[in-house]
XYZ file of C-alpha atoms in Angstrom:
254
model
C 129.311 99.113 90.572
C 131.766 96.657 92.289
C 134.839 97.734 90.519
C 134.885 101.412 90.625
C 133.749 101.283 86.762
C 130.624 102.032 85.226
C 128.164 99.486 84.846
C 126.805 98.680 81.157
C 123.175 97.995 80.519
C 121.873 96.201 77.595
C 117.611 96.000 77.338
C 116.815 92.671 75.894
C 113.261 92.235 74.569
C 112.403 88.871 75.211
C 109.950 87.503 72.539
C 109.147 84.051 72.965
C 106.643 82.476 70.841
C 102.786 83.328 70.842
C 101.370 80.948 73.915
C 104.604 80.365 75.465
C 104.757 83.521 77.397
C 104.569 87.296 76.995
C 106.961 90.036 75.621
C 109.209 91.539 78.399
C 112.282 93.672 78.664
C 114.883 92.081 80.564
C 117.917 94.413 81.814
C 121.447 92.577 81.144
C 123.717 94.174 83.511
C 127.293 93.890 83.081
C 126.698 90.758 80.737
C 124.202 88.871 83.166
C 120.515 88.754 83.440
C 119.750 91.250 86.116
C 116.228 89.816 86.916
C 117.593 86.225 86.907
C 119.784 87.082 89.530
C 117.407 88.516 91.949
C 117.709 86.081 95.215
C 114.891 84.042 96.196
C 112.578 85.121 98.854
C 112.899 84.414 102.219
C 109.858 81.924 102.154
C 111.897 80.201 99.593
C 109.699 81.043 96.652
C 111.878 82.031 93.554
C 110.976 85.489 92.176
C 111.002 84.242 88.721
C 110.357 87.865 87.481
C 109.022 88.682 84.298
C 110.013 91.946 82.471
C 107.660 94.883 81.752
C 106.592 95.144 78.515
C 108.510 97.489 75.921
C 105.457 99.436 75.002
C 105.317 100.585 78.567
C 108.988 100.959 79.104
C 109.882 102.810 75.807
C 108.353 105.534 73.702
C 108.276 109.318 74.077
C 108.746 110.083 77.728
C 109.145 106.514 78.775
C 109.857 105.542 82.533
C 113.093 104.804 81.815
C 114.328 107.952 80.491
C 116.385 109.629 83.246
C 115.830 113.208 84.353
C 116.972 115.391 87.309
C 113.934 114.664 89.273
C 114.014 111.041 90.386
C 111.013 108.797 89.635
C 109.815 105.262 90.291
C 109.557 102.483 87.442
C 108.157 99.194 87.731
C 110.843 96.838 85.749
C 109.383 93.517 86.195
C 106.519 91.568 88.019
C 105.951 87.984 89.486
C 103.449 85.556 89.589
C 99.659 85.998 89.325
C 100.444 89.800 88.652
C 98.708 91.118 92.262
C 101.701 93.003 93.598
C 100.935 92.289 97.130
C 100.796 88.888 96.860
C 103.329 87.795 94.080
C 105.388 90.736 93.663
C 106.674 93.120 91.278
C 110.079 94.956 90.987
C 110.551 98.776 91.532
C 113.572 101.101 91.038
C 114.004 104.893 91.298
C 115.903 105.975 88.227
C 117.656 109.567 88.458
C 120.850 111.459 87.355
C 123.768 112.136 89.240
C 126.308 113.963 87.385
C 127.539 111.989 84.368
C 125.607 108.934 85.960
C 122.274 107.360 85.486
C 121.668 105.836 88.748
C 119.052 102.842 89.401
C 118.673 102.329 93.163
C 115.732 102.455 95.759
C 114.787 98.896 94.709
C 111.476 97.623 96.346
C 108.937 94.816 95.808
C 105.702 95.214 97.677
C 105.526 91.468 98.316
C 108.957 91.405 100.171
C 110.743 92.779 103.101
C 113.918 91.341 102.786
C 115.109 92.894 99.278
C 118.512 94.126 99.045
C 119.704 94.916 95.745
C 122.856 96.948 95.048
C 122.784 100.487 93.340
C 123.480 100.611 89.706
C 125.602 103.468 88.030
C 125.630 104.024 84.148
C 127.381 106.791 81.967
C 124.625 108.933 80.807
C 125.967 108.275 77.120
C 125.900 104.575 77.272
C 122.574 104.422 78.978
C 120.679 106.849 76.629
C 121.927 105.423 73.582
C 120.787 101.873 74.827
C 117.514 103.502 75.832
C 117.051 104.829 72.419
C 118.229 101.707 70.405
C 115.847 99.510 72.372
C 112.878 101.790 71.951
C 113.330 101.935 68.396
C 113.427 98.222 67.778
C 109.846 97.379 66.927
C 110.584 93.675 65.669
C 108.778 92.481 68.223
C 105.214 94.001 67.414
C 102.677 92.425 65.379
C 99.804 94.603 63.402
C 97.274 94.278 66.063
C 99.774 95.492 68.886
C 100.711 98.446 66.684
C 97.225 99.404 66.079
C 96.671 99.437 69.698
C 99.548 101.625 70.673
C 98.380 104.163 68.332
C 94.781 104.123 69.062
C 95.530 104.348 72.837
C 98.027 107.295 71.867
C 95.057 109.379 69.841
C 92.352 108.352 72.568
C 94.444 109.811 75.146
C 94.794 112.817 73.097
C 91.000 113.329 72.567
C 90.513 115.399 76.045
C 87.235 116.804 75.042
C 85.802 113.789 73.904
C 86.901 111.924 77.236
C 85.466 114.847 79.510
C 82.077 115.187 77.456
C 81.484 111.557 78.185
C 83.198 111.598 81.599
C 85.672 108.762 80.713
C 89.218 108.234 80.844
C 91.143 105.531 79.052
C 92.546 102.509 80.919
C 94.305 100.872 77.843
C 94.177 99.654 74.269
C 95.608 95.938 74.377
C 96.223 92.989 71.836
C 97.671 89.526 72.275
C 99.508 87.428 69.755
C 97.511 84.744 70.372
C 94.439 86.364 69.085
C 96.050 89.163 66.731
C 92.871 89.790 64.716
C 91.188 91.783 67.498
C 92.104 94.763 70.169
C 90.294 95.586 73.429
C 89.595 98.997 74.233
C 88.717 99.772 78.006
C 87.447 102.923 79.490
C 86.664 103.902 82.984
C 83.722 106.072 83.930
C 83.278 108.312 85.793
C 86.400 110.320 85.571
C 88.735 110.526 88.788
C 87.337 108.452 90.765
C 88.888 105.266 92.498
C 88.520 102.194 90.584
C 86.213 100.488 93.198
C 83.873 103.470 92.271
C 83.948 103.252 88.672
C 82.715 100.791 86.076
C 84.837 99.366 83.481
C 83.630 99.547 79.906
C 85.080 97.352 77.531
C 84.497 96.579 73.515
C 86.407 94.151 71.049
C 87.416 95.746 67.701
C 88.480 93.755 64.968
C 91.872 93.856 63.008
C 93.021 93.354 59.571
C 95.946 93.084 57.844
C 95.801 96.659 56.392
C 98.304 99.610 57.325
C 98.219 99.928 60.847
C 98.013 103.630 61.238
C 95.186 103.869 59.010
C 93.355 101.206 60.980
C 93.887 103.245 64.144
C 92.801 106.499 62.283
C 89.724 104.729 61.235
C 88.630 103.412 64.456
C 89.531 106.633 66.223
C 86.855 108.396 64.357
C 84.497 105.642 64.496
C 84.948 105.778 68.705
C 84.974 109.456 68.978
C 81.569 110.251 66.806
C 79.528 109.550 69.981
C 79.337 108.022 73.321
C 81.834 105.439 73.679
C 79.675 103.758 76.354
C 77.106 103.141 74.134
C 79.022 100.934 72.001
C 80.742 99.149 74.930
C 79.663 96.649 77.718
C 80.306 96.795 81.378
C 83.167 94.765 81.953
C 83.949 95.587 85.606
C 84.067 97.974 88.336
C 81.596 98.507 90.985
C 78.096 96.479 90.476
C 76.204 98.669 92.899
C 77.362 101.763 90.526
C 76.089 99.765 87.563
C 72.577 99.039 89.011
C 72.485 102.842 89.954
C 73.412 104.138 86.509
C 71.291 101.559 84.790
C 73.881 99.448 82.912
C 73.586 95.691 83.194
C 76.137 93.739 85.249
C 77.976 90.847 83.271
C 77.425 87.178 84.664
C 80.772 86.679 82.883
C 83.638 89.106 81.998
C 83.367 89.005 78.346
C 87.501 87.951 78.207
C 87.178 85.365 80.389
C 83.698 83.772 79.634
């Protein structure tokens, strides 16, 4: 707020053609692309921030929703995706009376980050988050199935406990729209360096996404998910101890 007036937020979902970049949310503050206006790092390398995907930012309990307890949100990433190398942009979102406040900016890859505090009226902010969250025009069938299936699997707590697994994620890409990737971790509750990453590729059709998600959920929870999956990553030593073959090449990269 440089004029004493509340800032104004628009959440633009950037959706380039398949193969020309990922889908990301770009905050437009007072009519300007906020991420594009972040100054270059001290080493002269531009941040070239890409907005985080709408699937992460929106939905029930999405991190952009402001609560009385401030919480941190990753709003953008840069470069290779490894934060300490190429960077990522975090902010703390909270409530202050009649305003939603974005402050506490940080990027793990830079010490010179100095961005202003932003204040939005609660009504304008919440209305914009709802509007952007309701916009599903960017989704494709595989993306919808992946979103629904991931939410369903995370609710299957008894099944996950029985097989000592946790859901890492369920994803889909627009360049390979006829498949989704399901990734689990085992055992539960350990550091990722002491876990195995189990993955499986499931086919997607043009059928109703909710029906496909229900069918795939039923298929997965019918037994031990590790029996239907392959080791994709994690600890080679743990794989050897547990008797799982280690892949010569990552299935998604080979």
